[in-house]
Structures are given as C-alpha cells and as structure tokens.
Short mmCIF file of C-alpha atoms in Angstrom, two decimals:
data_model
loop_
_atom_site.label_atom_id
_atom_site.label_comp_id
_atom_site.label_asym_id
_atom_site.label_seq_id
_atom_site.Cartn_x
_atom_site.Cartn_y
_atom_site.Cartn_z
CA UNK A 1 87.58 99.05 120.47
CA UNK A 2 89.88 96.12 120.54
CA UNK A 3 90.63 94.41 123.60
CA UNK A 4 93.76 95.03 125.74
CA UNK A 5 96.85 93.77 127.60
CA UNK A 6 96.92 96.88 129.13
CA UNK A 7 94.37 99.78 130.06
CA UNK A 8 93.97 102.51 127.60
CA UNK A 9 91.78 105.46 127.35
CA UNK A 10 88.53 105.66 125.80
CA UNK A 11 86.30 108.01 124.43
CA UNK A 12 83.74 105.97 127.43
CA UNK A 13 86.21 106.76 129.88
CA UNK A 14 86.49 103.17 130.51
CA UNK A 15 89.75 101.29 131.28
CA UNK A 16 91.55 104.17 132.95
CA UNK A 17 94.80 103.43 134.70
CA UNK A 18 96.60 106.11 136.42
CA UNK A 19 99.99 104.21 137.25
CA UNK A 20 102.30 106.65 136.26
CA UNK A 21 103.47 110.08 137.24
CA UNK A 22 105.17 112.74 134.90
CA UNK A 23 107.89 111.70 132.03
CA UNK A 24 109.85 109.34 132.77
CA UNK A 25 113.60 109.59 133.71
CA UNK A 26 115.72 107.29 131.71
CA UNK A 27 116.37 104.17 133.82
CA UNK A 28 113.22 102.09 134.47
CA UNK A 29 110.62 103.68 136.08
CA UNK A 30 113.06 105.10 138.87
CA UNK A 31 114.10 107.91 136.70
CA UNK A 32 118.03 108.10 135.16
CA UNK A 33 120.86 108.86 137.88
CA UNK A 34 121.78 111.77 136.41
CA UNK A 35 118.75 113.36 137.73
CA UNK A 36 116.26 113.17 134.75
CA UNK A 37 118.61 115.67 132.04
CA UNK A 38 118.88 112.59 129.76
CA UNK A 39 122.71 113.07 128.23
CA UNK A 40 123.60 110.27 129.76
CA UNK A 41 125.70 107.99 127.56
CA UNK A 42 124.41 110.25 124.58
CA UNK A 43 127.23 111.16 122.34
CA UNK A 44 128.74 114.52 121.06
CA UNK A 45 126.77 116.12 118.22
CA UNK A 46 128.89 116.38 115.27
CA UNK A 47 128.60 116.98 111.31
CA UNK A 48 130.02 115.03 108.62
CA UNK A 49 130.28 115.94 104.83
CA UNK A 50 129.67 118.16 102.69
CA UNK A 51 127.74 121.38 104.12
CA UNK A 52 124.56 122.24 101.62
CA UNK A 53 122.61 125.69 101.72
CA UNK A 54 119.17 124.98 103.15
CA UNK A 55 116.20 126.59 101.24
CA UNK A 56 114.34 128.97 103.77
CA UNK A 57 110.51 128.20 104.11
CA UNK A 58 107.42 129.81 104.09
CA UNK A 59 105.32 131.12 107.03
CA UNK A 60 103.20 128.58 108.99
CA UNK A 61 99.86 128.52 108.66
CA UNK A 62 97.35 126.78 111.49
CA UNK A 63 95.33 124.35 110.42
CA UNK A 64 92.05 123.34 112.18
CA UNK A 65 89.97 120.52 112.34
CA UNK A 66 86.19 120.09 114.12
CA UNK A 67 87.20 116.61 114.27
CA UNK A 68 90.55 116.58 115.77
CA UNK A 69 91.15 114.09 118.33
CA UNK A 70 92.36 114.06 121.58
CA UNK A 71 95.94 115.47 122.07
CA UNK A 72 98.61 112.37 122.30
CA UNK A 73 101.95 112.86 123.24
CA UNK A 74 104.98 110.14 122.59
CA UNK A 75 102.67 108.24 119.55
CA UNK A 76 104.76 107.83 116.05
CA UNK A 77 103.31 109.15 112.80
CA UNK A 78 103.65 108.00 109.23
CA UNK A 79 102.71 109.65 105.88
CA UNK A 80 101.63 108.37 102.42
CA UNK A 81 100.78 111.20 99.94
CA UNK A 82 97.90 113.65 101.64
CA UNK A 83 97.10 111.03 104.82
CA UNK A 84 99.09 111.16 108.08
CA UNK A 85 98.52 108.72 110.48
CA UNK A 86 98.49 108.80 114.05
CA UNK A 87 99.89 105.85 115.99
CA UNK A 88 98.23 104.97 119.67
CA UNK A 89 100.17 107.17 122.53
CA UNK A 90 99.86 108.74 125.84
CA UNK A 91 96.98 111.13 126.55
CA UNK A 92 99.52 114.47 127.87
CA UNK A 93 99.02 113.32 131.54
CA UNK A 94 101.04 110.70 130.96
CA UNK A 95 98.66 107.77 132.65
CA UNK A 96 96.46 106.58 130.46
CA UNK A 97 97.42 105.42 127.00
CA UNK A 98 95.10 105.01 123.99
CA UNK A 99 95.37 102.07 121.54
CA UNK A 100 93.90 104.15 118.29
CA UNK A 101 95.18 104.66 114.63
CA UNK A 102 93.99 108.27 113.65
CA UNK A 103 94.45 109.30 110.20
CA UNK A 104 94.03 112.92 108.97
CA UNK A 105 93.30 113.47 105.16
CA UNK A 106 94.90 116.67 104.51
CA UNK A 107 93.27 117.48 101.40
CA UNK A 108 89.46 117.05 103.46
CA UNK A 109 91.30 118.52 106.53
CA UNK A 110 88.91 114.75 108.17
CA UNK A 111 89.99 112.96 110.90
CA UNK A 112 89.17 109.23 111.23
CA UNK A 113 89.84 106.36 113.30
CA UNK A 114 91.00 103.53 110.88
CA UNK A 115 92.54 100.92 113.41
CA UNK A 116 93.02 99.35 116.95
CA UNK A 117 96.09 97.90 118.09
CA UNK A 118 96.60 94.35 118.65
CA UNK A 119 96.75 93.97 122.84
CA UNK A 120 100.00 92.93 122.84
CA UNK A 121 101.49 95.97 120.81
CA UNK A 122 103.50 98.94 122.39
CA UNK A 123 101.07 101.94 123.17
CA UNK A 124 103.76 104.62 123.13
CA UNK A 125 107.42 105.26 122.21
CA UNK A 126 106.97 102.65 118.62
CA UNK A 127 108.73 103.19 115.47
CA UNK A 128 105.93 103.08 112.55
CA UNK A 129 106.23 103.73 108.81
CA UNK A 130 103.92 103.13 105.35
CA UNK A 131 104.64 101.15 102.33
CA UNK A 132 105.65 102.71 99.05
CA UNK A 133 101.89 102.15 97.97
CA UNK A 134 100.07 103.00 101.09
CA UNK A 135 98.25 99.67 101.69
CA UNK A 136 100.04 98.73 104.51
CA UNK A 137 101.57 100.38 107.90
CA UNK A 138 103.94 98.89 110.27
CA UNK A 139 104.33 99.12 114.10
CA UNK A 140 107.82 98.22 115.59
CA UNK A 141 108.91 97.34 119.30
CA UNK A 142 108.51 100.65 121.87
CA UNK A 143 106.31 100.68 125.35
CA UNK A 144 103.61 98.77 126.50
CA UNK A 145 101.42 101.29 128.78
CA UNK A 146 101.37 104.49 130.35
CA UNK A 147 103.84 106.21 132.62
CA UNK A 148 107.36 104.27 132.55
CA UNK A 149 106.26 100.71 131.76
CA UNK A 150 108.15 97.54 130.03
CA UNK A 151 109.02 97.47 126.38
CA UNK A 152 108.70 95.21 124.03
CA UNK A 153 109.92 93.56 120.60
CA UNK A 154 106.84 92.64 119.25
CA UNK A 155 106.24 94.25 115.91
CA UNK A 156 103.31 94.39 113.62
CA UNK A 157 101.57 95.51 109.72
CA UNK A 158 98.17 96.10 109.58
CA UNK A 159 97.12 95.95 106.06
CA UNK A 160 93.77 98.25 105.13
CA UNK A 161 91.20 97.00 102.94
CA UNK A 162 89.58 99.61 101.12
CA UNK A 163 89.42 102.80 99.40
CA UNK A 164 91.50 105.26 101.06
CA UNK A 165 92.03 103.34 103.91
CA UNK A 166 88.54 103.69 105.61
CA UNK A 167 87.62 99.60 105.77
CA UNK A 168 88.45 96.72 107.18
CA UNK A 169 92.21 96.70 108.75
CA UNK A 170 94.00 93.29 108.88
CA UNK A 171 97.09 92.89 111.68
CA UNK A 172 99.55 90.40 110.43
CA UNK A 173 102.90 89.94 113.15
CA UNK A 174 105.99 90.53 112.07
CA UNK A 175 109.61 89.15 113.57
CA UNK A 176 109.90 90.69 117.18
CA UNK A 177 113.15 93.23 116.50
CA UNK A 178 116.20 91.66 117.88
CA UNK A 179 115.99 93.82 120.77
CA UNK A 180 113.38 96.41 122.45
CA UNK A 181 113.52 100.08 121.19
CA UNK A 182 111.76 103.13 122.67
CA UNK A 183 111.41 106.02 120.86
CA UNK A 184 113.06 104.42 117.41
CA UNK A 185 113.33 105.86 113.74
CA UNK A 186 111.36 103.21 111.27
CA UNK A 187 111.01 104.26 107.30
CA UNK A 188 110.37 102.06 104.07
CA UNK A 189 112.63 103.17 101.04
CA UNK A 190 111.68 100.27 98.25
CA UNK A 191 111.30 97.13 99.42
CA UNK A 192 112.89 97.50 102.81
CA UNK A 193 111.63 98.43 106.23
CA UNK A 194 114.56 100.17 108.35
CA UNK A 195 114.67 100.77 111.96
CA UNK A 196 117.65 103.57 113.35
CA UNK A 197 118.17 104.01 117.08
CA UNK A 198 116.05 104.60 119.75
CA UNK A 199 116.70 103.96 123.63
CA UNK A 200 117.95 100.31 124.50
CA UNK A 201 115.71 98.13 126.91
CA UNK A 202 117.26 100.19 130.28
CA UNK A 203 115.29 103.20 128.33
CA UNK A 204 118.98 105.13 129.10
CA UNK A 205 121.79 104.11 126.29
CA UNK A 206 121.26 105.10 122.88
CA UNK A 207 121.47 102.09 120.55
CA UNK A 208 123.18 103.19 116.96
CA UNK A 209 121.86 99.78 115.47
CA UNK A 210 120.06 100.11 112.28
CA UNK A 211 117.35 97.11 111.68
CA UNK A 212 116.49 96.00 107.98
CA UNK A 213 113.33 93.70 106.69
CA UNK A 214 113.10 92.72 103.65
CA UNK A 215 109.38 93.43 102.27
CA UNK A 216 108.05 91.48 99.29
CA UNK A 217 106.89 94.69 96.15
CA UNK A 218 103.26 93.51 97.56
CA UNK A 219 104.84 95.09 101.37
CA UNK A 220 103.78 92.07 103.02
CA UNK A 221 107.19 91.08 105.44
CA UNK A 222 109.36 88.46 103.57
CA UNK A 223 110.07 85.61 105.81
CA UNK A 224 113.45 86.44 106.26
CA UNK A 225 113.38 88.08 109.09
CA UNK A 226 115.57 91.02 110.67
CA UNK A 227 119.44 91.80 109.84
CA UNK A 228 121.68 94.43 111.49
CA UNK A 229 122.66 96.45 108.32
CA UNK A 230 125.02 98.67 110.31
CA UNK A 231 125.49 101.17 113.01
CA UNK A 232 124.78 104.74 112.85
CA UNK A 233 127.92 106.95 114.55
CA UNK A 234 126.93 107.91 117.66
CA UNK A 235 123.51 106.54 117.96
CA UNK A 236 120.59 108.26 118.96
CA UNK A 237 117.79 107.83 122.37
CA UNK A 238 114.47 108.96 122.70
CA UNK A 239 112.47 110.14 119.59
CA UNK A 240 115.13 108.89 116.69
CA UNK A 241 114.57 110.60 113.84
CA UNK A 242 116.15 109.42 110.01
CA UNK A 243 114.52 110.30 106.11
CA UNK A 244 115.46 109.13 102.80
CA UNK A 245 116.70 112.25 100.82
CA UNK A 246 117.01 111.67 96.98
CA UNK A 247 119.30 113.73 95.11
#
C-alpha cells in the first residue's frame, strides 16, 4: 500500500484514525447552522424542456461476489464497458478512510485492487471519470481524510499499463481545479474532462460551475489547463450527479 498524508484503513488494521464522528453537517466540521438538514443555500428543483416518456425497467437482480470488498461509503465510481471502478472512500463508520482503487469485472463478477492513491489525493467526496478508451482514470479535488476534514484541489490520472487494467498503474498530476469541490460530478465525453457542481470549500453552498480540460485523443491532460465553460442553473452540493445522453 502506498504511503499516506493521512491515515487510512487497511486490510492490517494499521493506520487507523478515529477523528471523526457521524456525517458531517455542512459547515466545517461544526456541522451546518441549519441543524444538519442540508437545504441550505440549495436551490428550488425545477424542470426545463421538453418532457420525454421514460422506458420502465426490468426487475433487479442481486449480484454477489466472494471477493467483494469492504463496504465504502462517499468514494466516486467510474465505468468503461464491463469494469466499474471503485475510488478510495470512507469505511461506513465514517473514521477511517481507505486509499484503494477496486475494480469489479462484471462479466467475471472479480474484484481486484488495481491502484493506490497518491498521499496527497482526496480520500472521499472526489469527482472521478475514465477515458473514451479505458487506459486512463482521473481523480478530481474532494476530501482529504475521514470524518469532516479539509478539501483539496489537487487532481490526478493514473494511467494502467496492461491488459485489462491488472498491471502497473502510473499517477501523472493534473492542474489543481480552480477551486475545492466535495462531492462533484466529473465525466469525459471526447476529448474533454468536465467537472459539474459539488459543495464549495465551506462544504455548505452549492457551486453551479462547470470545469473543462482539454485531453489530448491519447487522454493524457493537455497543458492547457482548466476553463469555466459555464454555470449549471441552480447548482448542485453533495453527490453531483451529470451524464452525456446521445440522441
């Protein structure tokens, strides 16, 4: 396991840190002033456009794994054809945070651990997304360690090496985002990386900002760095969510 800026959990038990206690509030680590119901600042929920018919799904089925891991709450996951991935997180007690990547193959119904995250990257509350061909996966801003610590900017790709992405893993930085995000929406659709909303750095006010970075066809981060493409109306805090819909 990689070595940390902060404690996170192992399968050793090593490195535990129990510094926090429950979910945290809104404001800091004192909790929002309106008392932990987290509308504060959040706007009205409203609909735009044209209203479409939504085609009714099938029944759920459960799907097992011996493997599984341990159960993370507040990670991010990504998808690229039949792998999801699994992006660090809290264990559910909410003090102790693990710095894993754990990818499921869906077809093998395998879990693996492909990656560590570099010590300075956020544990929890990250944005993270795949490239169009699957060889790389980016990390974006969110929380550093368990309970209701800082945030940060910093913002990463890790690029596996490898047959279905079971080798080596190379971390190469990207630009920090021009401001801390918890909880933000991050997708690629073509060459472009795009962050929506997310909680601002008081973890309270929904930030409507949406982030663009340009990615070079091999998804390696053009040097260009981030640009505000727009806002999104209303904005949205904790757990942002956003997809690509084509036709």
């Amino acid at each position: 396991m990689s070595s940390t800026a902060v404690p996170v959990f192992s399968d050793a038990k090593k490195n535990l840190w129990g510094g926090g206690r429950g979910r945290c509030g809104g404001a800091g680590a004192g909790g929002a002033p309106d008392g932990g119901r987290g509308r504060a600042g959040r706007a009205p929920l409203t609909h735009s456009g044209e209203r479409r018919r939504i085609k009714e799904l099938g029944a759920w089925e459960t799907v097992s794994s011996a493997s599984r891991p341990y159960e993370f709450c507040e990670s991010s996951k990504a998808t690229y054809k039949d792998l999801i991935y699994v992006v660090g997180g809290f264990l559910c007690d909410f003090n102790r945070v693990t710095d894993k990547i754990q990818m499921l193959n869906t077809t093998s119904g395998v879990w693996k651990t492909v990656a560590y995250l570099p010590a300075t990257a956020a544990k929890t509350h990250h944005g993270a997304a795949v490239s169009k061909d699957g060889t790389w996966l980016y990390h974006v801003s969110g929380q550093l360690g368990p309970g209701c610590t800082l945030g940060t900017a910093e913002s990463w790709a890790v690029r596996f090496v490898g047959r279905r992405q079971t080798k080596k893993a190379v971390w190469v930085r990207l630009p920090d985002l021009p401001e801390v995000r918890y909880a933000p929406s991050a997708f690629v659709d073509g060459n472009t990386l795009h962050v929506i909303g997310g909680a601002g750095p008081n973890r309270r006010d929904p930030r409507p900002d949406h982030y663009v970075l340009p990615l070079n066809p091999s998804g390696r981060p053009s040097k260009s760095g981030w640009f505000r493409l727009g806002a999104v109306p209303g904005g949205g805090a904790d757990s942002a969510g956003a997809a690509v819909v084509r036709g």
